[in-house]
């Protein structure tokens, strides 16, 4: 009977750990991708943090089970509390991140160069004063474009939108810009 209860608890621990770490992990990863690392997060690093949380969940759940059974208490209430905490903490971080306006973008290794919108661009939902970060200017496509991360998220800035932006080289990450980046918004030759 006791062996059967242990197996049942272990299976419950696994299911609760998987479900709560998947839900909590989703919120955790979305929080960082939404702003804390300006879209330049290393996804595998974030997933490894979630995997670490899963292992910690299993170890803590087992430890709480032993403690509660020694006292003659039901271990499932501790398991439910652990699952709630595992979802609530990243869930609250995600809600707080979504309820606050994004902080100014910071250039990083992935997106080294900074732009600022000098006027509104309603089609892209970009307001005057918003910053965007990018890594390269693509002159080989038609139309030429920049893949950027702006305050509201990733976007593509076509050459026709470039005059609305101004470079902010003092806010760049420090990687020497290419000639195309230096001459922005006149980076690409005009096409006839």
Backbone as JSON, one array per atom type, in Angstrom:
{
  "sequence": "XXXXXXXXXXXXXXXXXXXXXXXXXXXXXXXXXXXXXXXXXXXXXXXXXXXXXXXXXXXXXXXXXXXXXXXXXXXXXXXXXXXXXXXXXXXXXXXXXXXXXXXXXXXXXXXXXXXXXXXXXXXXXXXXXXXXXXXXXXXXXXXXXXXXXXXXXXXXXXXXXXXXXXXXXXXXXXXXXXXXXXXXXXXXXXXX",
  "N": [[0.83, -1.2, 0.0], [1.9, 1.27, 0.86], [3.99, 1.5, -0.93], [2.58, 1.73, -3.31], [1.34, 4.21, -2.9], [3.57, 5.85, -2.92], [4.43, 5.59, -5.6], [2.21, 6.67, -6.9], [2.33, 9.3, -5.91], [4.81, 10.06, -6.96], [4.29, 9.96, -9.75], [2.33, 11.94, -9.85], [3.89, 14.1, -9.05], [5.67, 14.26, -11.23], [3.87, 14.87, -13.37], [2.7, 17.27, -12.44], [5.02, 18.81, -12.29], [5.89, 18.88, -15.0], [3.68, 20.15, -16.28], [3.37, 22.59, -14.81], [5.95, 23.71, -15.12], [6.09, 23.95, -17.89], [4.03, 25.84, -18.39], [4.79, 27.97, -16.66], [7.37, 28.29, -17.7], [6.8, 29.13, -20.3], [5.75, 31.72, -19.76], [8.04, 32.83, -18.58], [9.98, 32.76, -20.68], [8.64, 34.32, -22.61], [8.52, 36.75, -21.24], [11.21, 37.64, -21.19], [11.75, 37.72, -23.94], [9.99, 39.67, -24.66], [11.04, 42.09, -23.82], [13.15, 42.35, -21.89], [15.54, 41.58, -23.0], [15.45, 42.72, -25.42], [14.57, 41.23, -27.68], [16.81, 39.86, -28.43], [17.46, 37.52, -27.15], [19.07, 34.5, -26.2], [17.62, 31.69, -27.02], [18.1, 28.98, -26.32], [19.49, 29.19, -23.94], [17.54, 30.29, -22.27], [15.67, 28.19, -22.29], [17.2, 26.26, -21.02], [17.24, 27.31, -18.45], [14.56, 26.95, -17.77], [14.48, 24.16, -17.81], [16.19, 23.68, -15.68], [14.58, 24.72, -13.66], [12.59, 22.8, -13.68], [13.96, 20.5, -12.74], [14.62, 21.46, -10.19], [12.03, 21.74, -9.23], [11.21, 19.03, -9.07], [13.03, 18.06, -7.12], [12.47, 19.71, -4.9], [9.76, 19.11, -4.56], [9.86, 16.4, -3.86], [11.33, 16.57, -1.49], [9.58, 18.09, 0.1], [7.45, 16.32, 0.23], [8.51, 14.18, 1.74], [8.97, 15.53, 4.15], [6.36, 16.31, 4.89], [4.99, 13.86, 5.04], [6.32, 12.65, 7.15], [5.34, 14.15, 9.21], [2.79, 13.32, 9.16], [1.01, 14.52, 7.43], [-0.9, 15.47, 4.52], [0.76, 15.17, 1.47], [0.04, 16.22, -0.96], [-1.04, 18.77, -0.92], [1.17, 20.4, -0.57], [2.44, 19.9, -2.96], [0.61, 21.04, -4.75], [0.83, 23.73, -3.95], [3.51, 24.24, -4.62], [3.38, 23.93, -7.42], [1.66, 26.06, -8.02], [3.25, 28.25, -7.25], [5.35, 27.94, -9.07], [4.14, 28.61, -11.46], [3.02, 31.11, -10.88], [5.08, 33.03, -10.24], [6.73, 33.52, -12.7], [4.52, 34.19, -14.24], [3.49, 36.53, -13.06], [5.71, 38.22, -13.49], [5.57, 38.36, -16.27], [3.09, 39.64, -16.61], [3.63, 42.12, -15.36], [5.69, 43.04, -17.03], [4.24, 43.35, -19.41], [2.42, 45.33, -18.68], [3.81, 47.65, -18.24], [5.18, 50.39, -19.99], [7.53, 49.75, -22.55], [10.98, 49.83, -21.79], [13.67, 51.97, -22.92], [15.25, 50.63, -25.79], [18.16, 48.61, -25.69], [21.2, 48.41, -27.29], [22.9, 45.46, -28.4], [24.89, 42.45, -28.64], [23.7, 41.09, -30.77], [22.05, 42.95, -32.11], [23.34, 45.76, -33.06], [23.16, 48.49, -33.7], [21.62, 51.71, -33.42], [18.52, 53.35, -34.04], [16.28, 56.18, -34.29], [12.9, 57.1, -34.46], [11.82, 59.89, -36.22], [9.4, 60.84, -36.84], [5.89, 59.92, -36.73], [5.0, 56.63, -37.81], [2.39, 55.31, -38.79], [1.55, 52.94, -40.15], [3.36, 51.01, -39.36], [3.03, 51.05, -36.69], [4.7, 52.71, -35.2], [5.81, 55.3, -33.21], [6.79, 58.76, -33.14], [9.98, 59.33, -31.78], [10.38, 56.77, -30.86], [12.67, 54.08, -30.46], [14.72, 51.9, -32.45], [16.56, 48.91, -32.95], [19.13, 47.39, -34.92], [20.97, 45.12, -37.11], [22.08, 44.86, -39.72], [22.02, 46.34, -43.03], [20.03, 45.56, -45.69], [20.63, 45.67, -48.91], [20.26, 44.16, -51.12], [17.77, 43.2, -51.65], [14.47, 43.74, -53.02], [11.98, 45.78, -52.1], [14.86, 47.46, -50.65], [15.75, 46.76, -47.28], [15.62, 46.8, -43.63], [15.92, 44.57, -41.02], [14.6, 44.98, -37.99], [14.4, 45.54, -34.41], [12.01, 47.05, -32.69], [10.43, 49.18, -30.21], [7.88, 48.03, -29.93], [8.34, 45.5, -30.86], [9.75, 42.97, -33.14], [10.28, 44.1, -36.5], [10.07, 44.98, -40.0], [11.81, 47.38, -41.7], [11.26, 49.12, -44.49], [12.98, 50.59, -47.33], [11.59, 52.86, -48.13], [10.61, 53.85, -45.75], [12.83, 54.69, -44.38], [13.66, 57.49, -44.4], [12.25, 58.53, -42.27], [13.65, 57.98, -40.04], [16.46, 58.46, -37.83], [19.9, 57.98, -37.36], [21.53, 56.94, -34.35], [24.44, 56.99, -33.47], [25.92, 57.21, -31.1], [24.67, 55.6, -29.33], [25.11, 53.06, -30.15], [26.23, 49.61, -29.94], [28.97, 49.28, -30.12], [30.31, 47.85, -31.95], [32.13, 48.2, -34.9], [30.49, 49.98, -37.46], [29.24, 48.95, -40.69], [29.81, 50.3, -44.01], [27.32, 50.73, -45.19], [25.66, 50.98, -42.96], [26.79, 53.26, -41.8], [26.17, 55.22, -43.7], [23.45, 55.37, -43.62], [20.37, 57.14, -43.88], [20.85, 56.79, -46.56], [21.86, 54.43, -47.58], [21.66, 52.47, -49.59], [22.0, 52.18, -53.14], [19.94, 54.11, -55.33], [17.23, 52.66, -57.08], [16.31, 52.26, -60.46]],
  "CA": [[0.0, 0.0, 0.0], [2.78, 2.42, 0.97], [4.72, 1.54, -2.2], [1.63, 2.24, -4.31], [1.17, 5.64, -2.63], [4.8, 6.52, -3.38], [4.4, 5.63, -7.06], [1.17, 7.64, -7.26], [2.84, 10.64, -5.66], [5.88, 10.33, -7.93], [3.65, 10.28, -11.04], [1.7, 13.26, -9.67], [4.99, 15.06, -9.03], [6.13, 14.42, -12.62], [2.84, 15.57, -14.17], [2.62, 18.65, -11.96], [6.26, 19.48, -12.68], [5.88, 19.14, -16.44], [2.65, 21.14, -16.63], [3.66, 23.92, -14.24], [7.17, 24.25, -15.72], [5.77, 24.37, -19.26], [3.26, 27.09, -18.32], [5.68, 28.98, -16.08], [8.46, 28.49, -18.66], [6.27, 29.96, -21.38], [5.72, 33.1, -19.27], [9.42, 33.24, -18.36], [10.61, 33.03, -21.98], [7.94, 35.46, -23.23], [8.91, 37.97, -20.52], [12.51, 38.08, -21.66], [11.67, 38.05, -25.35], [9.18, 40.88, -24.83], [11.68, 43.35, -23.52], [14.34, 42.39, -21.06], [16.75, 41.45, -23.8], [15.16, 43.38, -26.69], [14.43, 40.29, -28.78], [18.08, 39.23, -28.77], [17.74, 36.46, -26.18], [19.5, 33.19, -26.64], [16.53, 30.81, -26.64], [18.56, 27.75, -25.67], [19.84, 29.53, -22.55], [16.29, 30.43, -21.53], [15.1, 26.85, -22.13], [17.98, 25.56, -20.0], [16.76, 27.81, -17.15], [13.29, 26.27, -17.5], [14.83, 22.78, -17.47], [16.71, 23.74, -14.3], [13.43, 24.9, -12.77], [11.91, 21.5, -13.61], [14.74, 19.65, -11.83], [14.42, 22.01, -8.85], [10.65, 21.39, -8.84], [11.18, 17.63, -8.66], [13.76, 17.9, -5.86], [11.72, 20.36, -3.82], [8.52, 18.34, -4.35], [10.21, 15.18, -3.14], [11.72, 16.95, -0.12], [8.37, 18.49, 0.83], [6.66, 15.09, 0.46], [9.11, 13.47, 2.88], [8.74, 16.31, 5.37], [4.94, 16.29, 5.26], [4.57, 12.5, 5.43], [6.86, 12.41, 8.5], [4.44, 14.82, 10.16], [1.45, 12.74, 9.02], [0.15, 15.43, 6.66], [-1.09, 15.16, 3.1], [1.81, 15.82, 0.68], [-0.48, 16.78, -2.21], [-1.26, 20.22, -0.77], [2.48, 21.02, -0.81], [2.66, 19.79, -4.41], [-0.23, 22.06, -5.39], [1.43, 25.04, -3.65], [4.73, 24.34, -5.43], [2.95, 24.15, -8.81], [1.13, 27.42, -8.1], [4.4, 29.17, -7.19], [6.11, 27.78, -10.31], [3.43, 29.34, -12.52], [2.71, 32.48, -10.47], [6.21, 33.95, -10.29], [6.95, 34.03, -14.06], [3.28, 34.8, -14.74], [3.46, 37.92, -12.57], [6.74, 38.96, -14.23], [5.05, 38.58, -17.63], [2.05, 40.68, -16.51], [4.28, 43.39, -15.06], [6.38, 43.44, -18.25], [3.24, 43.78, -20.38], [1.66, 46.49, -18.23], [4.67, 48.82, -18.23], [5.72, 50.69, -21.31], [8.87, 49.22, -22.71], [12.1, 50.73, -21.54], [14.42, 52.18, -24.16], [16.0, 49.47, -26.23], [19.61, 48.67, -25.52], [21.89, 47.63, -28.31], [23.55, 44.28, -27.85], [25.74, 41.75, -29.61], [22.91, 40.71, -31.94], [21.56, 44.16, -32.78], [24.36, 46.68, -32.56], [23.04, 49.88, -34.14], [20.4, 52.33, -32.93], [17.79, 54.35, -34.82], [15.15, 56.79, -33.6], [11.89, 57.61, -35.39], [11.64, 61.35, -36.09], [7.97, 61.12, -37.04], [5.05, 58.74, -36.61], [4.8, 55.76, -38.96], [1.22, 54.54, -38.34], [1.47, 51.6, -40.76], [4.23, 50.11, -38.59], [2.73, 51.3, -35.28], [5.88, 53.33, -34.6], [5.57, 56.7, -32.89], [7.98, 59.62, -33.1], [10.76, 59.17, -30.55], [10.65, 55.35, -30.59], [13.96, 53.58, -30.91], [14.81, 50.58, -33.06], [17.92, 48.42, -33.08], [19.28, 46.52, -36.08], [22.33, 44.64, -37.28], [22.58, 45.07, -41.07], [21.16, 46.94, -44.04], [19.97, 44.62, -46.82], [20.44, 46.39, -50.16], [20.14, 43.2, -52.21], [16.37, 42.84, -51.86], [13.67, 44.81, -53.62], [12.79, 46.95, -51.76], [15.89, 47.32, -49.62], [15.11, 46.8, -45.96], [16.34, 46.53, -42.39], [15.19, 43.81, -40.0], [14.88, 45.71, -36.75], [13.58, 45.31, -33.23], [11.59, 48.35, -32.16], [9.84, 49.08, -28.89], [6.73, 47.12, -29.95], [8.76, 44.17, -31.25], [10.45, 42.87, -34.42], [9.61, 44.68, -37.66], [10.89, 45.2, -41.19], [11.78, 48.78, -42.14], [11.57, 49.21, -45.92], [13.73, 51.79, -47.7], [10.68, 54.02, -48.19], [10.41, 54.35, -44.38], [14.09, 55.11, -43.79], [13.8, 58.92, -44.11], [11.59, 58.86, -41.0], [14.55, 57.59, -38.94], [17.78, 59.08, -37.7], [20.87, 57.12, -36.66], [22.05, 57.38, -33.05], [25.68, 56.22, -33.33], [26.44, 57.23, -29.72], [23.98, 54.55, -28.57], [25.47, 51.76, -30.72], [26.9, 48.67, -29.03], [30.41, 49.48, -30.17], [30.86, 47.11, -33.08], [32.28, 49.17, -35.99], [29.43, 49.82, -38.45], [29.6, 48.83, -42.1], [29.58, 51.54, -44.76], [25.88, 50.89, -45.37], [25.11, 51.49, -41.69], [27.29, 54.63, -41.62], [25.53, 56.16, -44.63], [22.0, 55.31, -43.46], [19.37, 56.42, -44.65], [21.21, 56.72, -47.98], [22.77, 53.29, -47.6], [21.55, 51.66, -50.81], [21.84, 53.0, -54.36], [18.56, 54.24, -55.81], [16.93, 51.77, -58.2], [15.48, 52.89, -61.48]],
  "C": [[0.87, 1.25, 0.0], [3.57, 2.61, -0.33], [3.83, 2.13, -3.31], [1.4, 3.74, -4.13], [2.38, 6.42, -3.11], [4.83, 6.65, -4.89], [3.37, 6.66, -7.53], [1.66, 9.06, -7.04], [3.93, 11.01, -6.67], [5.3, 10.7, -9.3], [2.96, 11.65, -10.97], [2.75, 14.36, -9.69], [5.49, 15.33, -10.44], [5.14, 15.22, -13.45], [2.74, 17.03, -13.74], [3.85, 19.44, -12.36], [6.28, 19.84, -14.15], [4.9, 20.26, -16.78], [3.01, 22.52, -16.09], [4.93, 24.53, -14.83], [6.96, 24.65, -17.17], [5.03, 25.71, -19.25], [4.14, 28.21, -17.78], [6.84, 29.31, -17.02], [8.03, 29.35, -19.84], [6.28, 31.44, -20.96], [7.14, 33.65, -19.1], [10.09, 33.63, -19.68], [9.97, 34.22, -22.65], [8.31, 36.78, -22.54], [10.22, 38.5, -21.06], [12.49, 38.46, -23.13], [10.89, 39.33, -25.58], [9.93, 42.15, -24.51], [12.98, 43.31, -22.78], [15.63, 42.19, -21.84], [16.49, 41.9, -25.23], [15.13, 42.43, -27.87], [15.71, 39.57, -29.12], [18.45, 38.12, -27.82], [18.21, 35.2, -26.86], [18.46, 32.2, -26.13], [16.98, 29.57, -25.92], [18.96, 28.02, -24.22], [18.57, 29.64, -21.71], [15.64, 29.07, -21.29], [15.89, 26.07, -21.08], [17.61, 26.04, -18.59], [15.45, 27.13, -16.78], [13.54, 24.81, -17.13], [15.38, 22.7, -16.05], [15.58, 23.91, -13.29], [12.66, 23.59, -12.61], [12.64, 20.56, -12.64], [14.56, 20.14, -10.39], [13.02, 21.68, -8.33], [10.59, 19.96, -8.33], [11.87, 17.43, -7.31], [13.01, 18.51, -4.69], [10.43, 19.59, -3.51], [8.78, 17.08, -3.55], [10.56, 15.5, -1.67], [10.49, 17.35, 0.7], [7.5, 17.27, 1.13], [7.2, 14.36, 1.69], [8.82, 14.2, 4.19], [7.29, 16.19, 5.83], [4.48, 14.89, 5.69], [5.13, 12.14, 6.81], [5.96, 13.02, 9.56], [3.01, 14.27, 10.08], [0.48, 13.62, 8.25], [0.11, 15.0, 5.2], [-0.05, 15.9, 2.26], [1.28, 16.52, -0.58], [-0.76, 18.28, -2.12], [0.06, 20.97, -1.01], [2.81, 21.0, -2.3], [1.85, 20.84, -5.16], [0.34, 23.46, -5.16], [2.69, 25.26, -4.49], [4.4, 24.61, -6.9], [2.43, 25.58, -8.98], [2.25, 28.46, -8.09], [5.18, 29.14, -8.5], [5.46, 28.52, -11.47], [3.28, 30.82, -12.15], [3.89, 33.44, -10.62], [6.5, 34.42, -11.71], [5.71, 34.66, -14.66], [3.16, 36.25, -14.31], [4.51, 38.77, -13.27], [6.25, 39.31, -15.63], [3.98, 39.68, -17.61], [2.64, 42.05, -16.25], [4.99, 43.92, -16.31], [5.4, 44.0, -19.27], [2.51, 45.05, -19.98], [2.49, 47.77, -18.19], [5.13, 49.12, -19.64], [7.16, 50.21, -21.38], [9.93, 50.27, -22.42], [12.84, 50.95, -22.85], [15.23, 50.94, -24.5], [17.49, 49.68, -25.99], [20.25, 47.83, -26.6], [22.65, 46.51, -27.64], [24.36, 43.6, -28.95], [24.99, 41.42, -30.89], [22.46, 41.91, -32.76], [22.38, 45.34, -32.26], [24.08, 48.16, -32.79], [21.65, 50.43, -33.81], [19.87, 53.36, -33.9], [16.74, 54.98, -33.92], [14.2, 57.33, -34.67], [11.72, 59.1, -35.15], [10.2, 61.77, -36.35], [7.21, 59.81, -36.88], [5.03, 57.96, -37.92], [3.64, 54.83, -38.59], [1.14, 53.13, -38.91], [2.3, 50.58, -40.0], [3.99, 50.22, -37.09], [3.96, 51.84, -34.53], [5.58, 54.81, -34.41], [6.89, 57.47, -32.9], [8.66, 59.45, -31.75], [11.04, 57.72, -30.19], [12.0, 54.95, -31.17], [13.81, 52.2, -31.52], [16.29, 50.19, -33.12], [17.97, 47.46, -34.27], [20.73, 46.11, -36.22], [22.89, 44.93, -38.67], [21.54, 45.79, -41.92], [21.2, 45.99, -45.23], [19.62, 45.38, -48.1], [20.18, 45.45, -51.34], [18.7, 42.76, -52.46], [15.65, 44.01, -52.52], [12.32, 44.81, -52.92], [13.85, 46.61, -50.72], [15.21, 47.44, -48.26], [16.11, 46.57, -44.83], [15.42, 45.68, -41.53], [15.58, 44.41, -38.66], [14.0, 45.19, -35.61], [13.29, 46.69, -32.67], [10.89, 48.12, -30.83], [8.69, 48.07, -28.87], [7.11, 45.72, -30.41], [9.47, 44.17, -32.6], [9.62, 43.45, -35.57], [10.6, 44.79, -38.82], [10.7, 46.64, -41.62], [12.21, 48.82, -43.59], [12.25, 50.53, -46.21], [12.85, 53.02, -47.76], [10.41, 54.62, -46.82], [11.68, 54.94, -43.78], [14.21, 56.6, -43.54], [13.14, 59.36, -42.8], [12.49, 58.58, -39.8], [15.87, 58.35, -39.0], [18.67, 58.11, -36.94], [21.29, 57.75, -35.35], [23.35, 56.62, -32.78], [26.25, 56.21, -31.92], [25.79, 56.17, -28.86], [24.25, 53.16, -29.15], [26.2, 50.91, -29.7], [28.41, 48.86, -29.03], [31.08, 48.69, -31.28], [30.97, 48.09, -34.25], [31.22, 48.94, -37.07], [30.0, 49.65, -39.86], [29.35, 50.17, -42.78], [28.09, 51.79, -44.95], [25.23, 51.45, -44.11], [25.54, 52.94, -41.49], [26.55, 55.63, -42.49], [24.01, 56.13, -44.55], [21.47, 56.74, -43.25], [19.68, 56.33, -46.16], [22.14, 55.54, -48.23], [22.78, 52.55, -48.93], [21.4, 52.57, -52.02], [20.38, 53.0, -54.79], [18.37, 53.32, -57.01], [16.04, 52.51, -59.18], [14.36, 51.99, -61.91]]
}
